[in-house]
């Protein structure tokens, strides 16, 4: 399934780069690299921070009096460490691609930033933190809203709709769903919190891919 997803994503990443003015040859080359690196680096997590949380835990000391055990309660302080990491394939590569696209579209930063802010709000509202699972959100919510907002902002430049949708979907999901819910996840004291931890099957990666797909579909219709 990972290989199938990679082969599908090559075409959409190629179109994304073509829309911003990259040559066809380089678009295919970069799309191939982005897709396969996303799959190959899916198991790789880079730890960016360690969070230590103090907790009070009850303990019992055993005291023997004439051979009879007595349990004396006491309070002990323990520290739980949570590692906060970012996944290369599921978060870092989409983030780097989005930033690169922003630099190429520097003339249109204002409408794209508006789209990103709206997607952050949408992602924060629809995402939920489930203990033992992490952040969950319907995978089509960010793409649908990002394409809708992109259409309203770039209806006169339809070729930029998929690009704006991809950037806002990736950054909106990353910030709104993951970063703004990070404190709630850490409060559960897991051993590791991985942003984009499912790699190529994570919501950040898939939201961006679905945004390009829906954006191109919208262009073909209108």
mmCIF file of C-alpha atoms in Angstrom:
data_model
loop_
_atom_site.group_PDB
_atom_site.id
_atom_site.type_symbol
_atom_site.label_atom_id
_atom_site.label_comp_id
_atom_site.label_asym_id
_atom_site.label_seq_id
_atom_site.Cartn_x
_atom_site.Cartn_y
_atom_site.Cartn_z
ATOM 1 C CA UNK A 1 0.000 0.000 0.000
ATOM 2 C CA UNK A 2 2.921 2.318 0.723
ATOM 3 C CA UNK A 3 4.383 1.749 -2.743
ATOM 4 C CA UNK A 4 1.008 2.299 -4.379
ATOM 5 C CA UNK A 5 0.600 5.554 -2.455
ATOM 6 C CA UNK A 6 4.091 6.654 -3.519
ATOM 7 C CA UNK A 7 3.389 5.959 -7.195
ATOM 8 C CA UNK A 8 0.128 7.904 -6.998
ATOM 9 C CA UNK A 9 1.693 10.825 -5.142
ATOM 10 C CA UNK A 10 4.475 11.280 -7.736
ATOM 11 C CA UNK A 11 1.988 12.557 -10.301
ATOM 12 C CA UNK A 12 0.351 15.013 -7.925
ATOM 13 C CA UNK A 13 3.633 16.364 -6.562
ATOM 14 C CA UNK A 14 4.808 16.799 -10.164
ATOM 15 C CA UNK A 15 1.701 18.847 -10.974
ATOM 16 C CA UNK A 16 2.189 20.890 -7.807
ATOM 17 C CA UNK A 17 5.688 21.891 -8.869
ATOM 18 C CA UNK A 18 4.621 22.598 -12.438
ATOM 19 C CA UNK A 19 1.952 25.005 -11.177
ATOM 20 C CA UNK A 20 4.611 27.162 -9.472
ATOM 21 C CA UNK A 21 6.841 27.347 -12.546
ATOM 22 C CA UNK A 22 9.331 24.508 -12.048
ATOM 23 C CA UNK A 23 10.420 22.878 -15.304
ATOM 24 C CA UNK A 24 8.844 19.554 -16.250
ATOM 25 C CA UNK A 25 12.111 17.615 -15.946
ATOM 26 C CA UNK A 26 12.900 18.976 -12.484
ATOM 27 C CA UNK A 27 9.268 18.531 -11.417
ATOM 28 C CA UNK A 28 9.418 14.804 -12.161
ATOM 29 C CA UNK A 29 12.790 14.510 -10.426
ATOM 30 C CA UNK A 30 11.714 16.350 -7.268
ATOM 31 C CA UNK A 31 8.329 14.589 -7.179
ATOM 32 C CA UNK A 32 10.066 11.206 -7.344
ATOM 33 C CA UNK A 33 12.454 12.169 -4.534
ATOM 34 C CA UNK A 34 9.714 13.629 -2.321
ATOM 35 C CA UNK A 35 7.462 10.597 -2.694
ATOM 36 C CA UNK A 36 10.086 7.911 -2.100
ATOM 37 C CA UNK A 37 11.834 9.784 0.714
ATOM 38 C CA UNK A 38 8.467 10.184 2.442
ATOM 39 C CA UNK A 39 8.022 6.406 2.376
ATOM 40 C CA UNK A 40 11.613 5.477 3.245
ATOM 41 C CA UNK A 41 11.824 7.945 6.129
ATOM 42 C CA UNK A 42 8.416 7.090 7.570
ATOM 43 C CA UNK A 43 9.968 4.986 10.392
ATOM 44 C CA UNK A 44 12.428 7.773 11.327
ATOM 45 C CA UNK A 45 11.573 10.142 14.191
ATOM 46 C CA UNK A 46 13.738 13.065 15.265
ATOM 47 C CA UNK A 47 13.430 13.913 18.967
ATOM 48 C CA UNK A 48 13.190 17.687 19.394
ATOM 49 C CA UNK A 49 12.352 17.919 23.103
ATOM 50 C CA UNK A 50 12.068 15.917 26.316
ATOM 51 C CA UNK A 51 9.342 16.853 28.768
ATOM 52 C CA UNK A 52 9.620 15.739 32.384
ATOM 53 C CA UNK A 53 6.459 15.587 34.443
ATOM 54 C CA UNK A 54 6.449 15.199 38.213
ATOM 55 C CA UNK A 55 3.913 12.839 39.738
ATOM 56 C CA UNK A 56 3.152 11.773 43.301
ATOM 57 C CA UNK A 57 3.051 8.002 43.705
ATOM 58 C CA UNK A 58 2.026 6.079 46.849
ATOM 59 C CA UNK A 59 4.578 3.616 48.266
ATOM 60 C CA UNK A 60 4.616 1.219 51.199
ATOM 61 C CA UNK A 61 7.484 0.318 53.496
ATOM 62 C CA UNK A 62 7.354 -3.020 55.292
ATOM 63 C CA UNK A 63 8.274 -2.996 58.986
ATOM 64 C CA UNK A 64 8.499 -6.262 60.881
ATOM 65 C CA UNK A 65 7.572 -6.294 64.564
ATOM 66 C CA UNK A 66 8.169 -9.692 66.224
ATOM 67 C CA UNK A 67 8.021 -11.241 62.767
ATOM 68 C CA UNK A 68 4.701 -9.641 61.893
ATOM 69 C CA UNK A 69 4.801 -7.352 58.775
ATOM 70 C CA UNK A 70 3.284 -3.892 59.027
ATOM 71 C CA UNK A 71 2.839 -1.767 55.917
ATOM 72 C CA UNK A 72 3.663 1.873 56.456
ATOM 73 C CA UNK A 73 2.407 4.171 53.673
ATOM 74 C CA UNK A 74 4.545 6.974 52.346
ATOM 75 C CA UNK A 75 4.481 9.354 49.419
ATOM 76 C CA UNK A 76 7.173 9.240 46.742
ATOM 77 C CA UNK A 77 7.819 11.634 43.851
ATOM 78 C CA UNK A 78 8.475 10.204 40.405
ATOM 79 C CA UNK A 79 9.366 11.860 37.098
ATOM 80 C CA UNK A 80 7.846 10.676 33.832
ATOM 81 C CA UNK A 81 9.730 11.606 30.671
ATOM 82 C CA UNK A 82 7.937 12.163 27.370
ATOM 83 C CA UNK A 83 9.933 12.536 24.177
ATOM 84 C CA UNK A 84 8.439 14.907 21.615
ATOM 85 C CA UNK A 85 9.551 13.958 18.111
ATOM 86 C CA UNK A 86 8.789 14.857 14.526
ATOM 87 C CA UNK A 87 8.521 12.191 11.845
ATOM 88 C CA UNK A 88 10.616 12.759 8.730
ATOM 89 C CA UNK A 89 8.275 11.174 6.198
ATOM 90 C CA UNK A 90 4.967 12.185 7.739
ATOM 91 C CA UNK A 91 5.675 15.750 8.844
ATOM 92 C CA UNK A 92 9.139 17.129 8.091
ATOM 93 C CA UNK A 93 9.130 16.509 4.328
ATOM 94 C CA UNK A 94 5.607 17.965 3.802
ATOM 95 C CA UNK A 95 6.625 20.926 5.971
ATOM 96 C CA UNK A 96 9.804 21.551 3.946
ATOM 97 C CA UNK A 97 7.881 21.264 0.669
ATOM 98 C CA UNK A 98 5.238 23.726 1.913
ATOM 99 C CA UNK A 99 7.876 26.263 2.975
ATOM 100 C CA UNK A 100 9.627 25.899 -0.391
ATOM 101 C CA UNK A 101 6.344 26.558 -2.203
ATOM 102 C CA UNK A 102 5.761 29.626 -0.038
ATOM 103 C CA UNK A 103 9.106 31.049 -1.126
ATOM 104 C CA UNK A 104 8.220 30.458 -4.780
ATOM 105 C CA UNK A 105 4.843 32.171 -4.273
ATOM 106 C CA UNK A 106 6.125 35.128 -2.281
ATOM 107 C CA UNK A 107 3.883 37.497 -4.289
ATOM 108 C CA UNK A 108 0.787 35.760 -2.930
ATOM 109 C CA UNK A 109 1.757 35.327 0.718
ATOM 110 C CA UNK A 110 -1.171 37.300 2.149
ATOM 111 C CA UNK A 111 -4.022 35.190 0.689
ATOM 112 C CA UNK A 112 -2.100 31.982 1.407
ATOM 113 C CA UNK A 113 -1.542 33.029 5.030
ATOM 114 C CA UNK A 114 -5.264 33.777 5.322
ATOM 115 C CA UNK A 115 -5.958 30.269 4.060
ATOM 116 C CA UNK A 116 -3.473 28.787 6.544
ATOM 117 C CA UNK A 117 -5.021 30.637 9.505
ATOM 118 C CA UNK A 118 -8.516 29.486 8.519
ATOM 119 C CA UNK A 119 -7.294 25.875 8.255
ATOM 120 C CA UNK A 120 -5.604 26.099 11.662
ATOM 121 C CA UNK A 121 -8.947 27.129 13.174
ATOM 122 C CA UNK A 122 -10.811 24.375 11.299
ATOM 123 C CA UNK A 123 -8.272 21.695 12.285
ATOM 124 C CA UNK A 124 -8.287 22.758 15.917
ATOM 125 C CA UNK A 125 -12.082 22.674 16.042
ATOM 126 C CA UNK A 126 -12.544 19.270 14.393
ATOM 127 C CA UNK A 127 -9.568 17.428 15.908
ATOM 128 C CA UNK A 128 -9.860 15.399 19.099
ATOM 129 C CA UNK A 129 -7.296 13.852 21.415
ATOM 130 C CA UNK A 130 -8.018 10.222 22.295
ATOM 131 C CA UNK A 131 -5.878 8.680 25.004
ATOM 132 C CA UNK A 132 -3.756 5.822 23.707
ATOM 133 C CA UNK A 133 -4.417 6.833 20.089
ATOM 134 C CA UNK A 134 -3.404 10.473 19.711
ATOM 135 C CA UNK A 135 -4.965 13.219 17.615
ATOM 136 C CA UNK A 136 -7.809 12.077 15.371
ATOM 137 C CA UNK A 137 -9.693 13.987 12.694
ATOM 138 C CA UNK A 138 -11.604 12.992 9.592
ATOM 139 C CA UNK A 139 -8.984 12.927 6.794
ATOM 140 C CA UNK A 140 -11.167 14.812 4.291
ATOM 141 C CA UNK A 141 -11.975 17.812 6.502
ATOM 142 C CA UNK A 142 -8.713 19.766 5.877
ATOM 143 C CA UNK A 143 -8.649 19.061 2.099
ATOM 144 C CA UNK A 144 -12.275 20.065 1.582
ATOM 145 C CA UNK A 145 -11.965 23.332 3.475
ATOM 146 C CA UNK A 146 -8.527 24.162 2.059
ATOM 147 C CA UNK A 147 -9.759 23.718 -1.529
ATOM 148 C CA UNK A 148 -12.889 25.754 -0.805
ATOM 149 C CA UNK A 149 -10.927 28.645 0.692
ATOM 150 C CA UNK A 150 -8.306 28.423 -2.064
ATOM 151 C CA UNK A 151 -11.000 28.675 -4.705
ATOM 152 C CA UNK A 152 -12.443 31.795 -3.058
ATOM 153 C CA UNK A 153 -8.993 33.371 -2.784
ATOM 154 C CA UNK A 154 -7.586 32.349 -6.191
ATOM 155 C CA UNK A 155 -10.583 31.924 -8.495
ATOM 156 C CA UNK A 156 -8.922 34.287 -10.973
ATOM 157 C CA UNK A 157 -5.721 32.165 -10.943
ATOM 158 C CA UNK A 158 -7.011 28.573 -10.940
ATOM 159 C CA UNK A 159 -3.529 27.062 -11.316
ATOM 160 C CA UNK A 160 -2.716 28.266 -7.786
ATOM 161 C CA UNK A 161 -5.738 26.603 -6.171
ATOM 162 C CA UNK A 162 -4.051 23.170 -5.672
ATOM 163 C CA UNK A 163 -0.836 24.826 -4.445
ATOM 164 C CA UNK A 164 -2.597 27.038 -1.903
ATOM 165 C CA UNK A 165 -4.748 24.081 -0.841
ATOM 166 C CA UNK A 166 -1.683 21.880 -0.287
ATOM 167 C CA UNK A 167 0.225 24.467 1.762
ATOM 168 C CA UNK A 168 -2.736 25.425 3.940
ATOM 169 C CA UNK A 169 -3.813 21.815 4.433
ATOM 170 C CA UNK A 170 -0.349 20.674 5.552
ATOM 171 C CA UNK A 171 0.419 23.655 7.792
ATOM 172 C CA UNK A 172 -3.152 23.909 9.074
ATOM 173 C CA UNK A 173 -3.204 20.246 10.093
ATOM 174 C CA UNK A 174 0.305 20.384 11.554
ATOM 175 C CA UNK A 175 -0.362 23.465 13.675
ATOM 176 C CA UNK A 176 -4.090 23.217 14.382
ATOM 177 C CA UNK A 177 -4.439 19.477 14.974
ATOM 178 C CA UNK A 178 -1.003 18.473 16.264
ATOM 179 C CA UNK A 179 0.838 21.419 17.822
ATOM 180 C CA UNK A 180 -2.188 23.068 19.462
ATOM 181 C CA UNK A 181 -3.193 19.720 21.003
ATOM 182 C CA UNK A 182 0.340 18.795 22.035
ATOM 183 C CA UNK A 183 -0.147 19.776 25.688
ATOM 184 C CA UNK A 184 -3.187 17.512 26.019
ATOM 185 C CA UNK A 185 -1.212 14.577 24.610
ATOM 186 C CA UNK A 186 1.777 15.197 26.881
ATOM 187 C CA UNK A 187 -0.521 15.352 29.930
ATOM 188 C CA UNK A 188 -1.261 11.657 29.371
ATOM 189 C CA UNK A 189 2.491 10.980 29.922
ATOM 190 C CA UNK A 190 3.218 8.718 26.920
ATOM 191 C CA UNK A 191 6.825 7.659 26.343
ATOM 192 C CA UNK A 192 6.972 9.357 22.950
ATOM 193 C CA UNK A 193 4.824 11.806 21.003
ATOM 194 C CA UNK A 194 5.565 11.735 17.287
ATOM 195 C CA UNK A 195 4.204 14.517 15.081
ATOM 196 C CA UNK A 196 3.308 12.879 11.777
ATOM 197 C CA UNK A 197 4.233 9.531 13.309
ATOM 198 C CA UNK A 198 2.330 7.413 10.785
ATOM 199 C CA UNK A 199 4.656 8.545 8.020
ATOM 200 C CA UNK A 200 3.134 8.442 4.535
ATOM 201 C CA UNK A 201 -0.178 7.374 6.051
ATOM 202 C CA UNK A 202 -0.308 10.236 8.538
ATOM 203 C CA UNK A 203 -3.001 12.899 8.349
ATOM 204 C CA UNK A 204 -0.512 15.654 7.513
ATOM 205 C CA UNK A 205 0.841 13.850 4.442
ATOM 206 C CA UNK A 206 -2.546 12.566 3.250
ATOM 207 C CA UNK A 207 -4.331 15.882 3.812
ATOM 208 C CA UNK A 208 -1.852 17.612 1.542
ATOM 209 C CA UNK A 209 -2.152 14.911 -1.114
ATOM 210 C CA UNK A 210 -5.962 14.931 -1.052
ATOM 211 C CA UNK A 211 -5.906 18.728 -1.314
ATOM 212 C CA UNK A 212 -3.964 18.590 -4.579
ATOM 213 C CA UNK A 213 -6.313 15.901 -5.905
ATOM 214 C CA UNK A 214 -9.461 17.886 -5.055
ATOM 215 C CA UNK A 215 -7.891 21.125 -6.296
ATOM 216 C CA UNK A 216 -7.133 19.622 -9.712
ATOM 217 C CA UNK A 217 -10.620 18.123 -9.830
ATOM 218 C CA UNK A 218 -12.107 21.555 -9.159
ATOM 219 C CA UNK A 219 -9.997 23.095 -11.938
ATOM 220 C CA UNK A 220 -11.131 20.445 -14.414
ATOM 221 C CA UNK A 221 -14.797 21.039 -13.549
ATOM 222 C CA UNK A 222 -14.764 24.816 -13.752
#
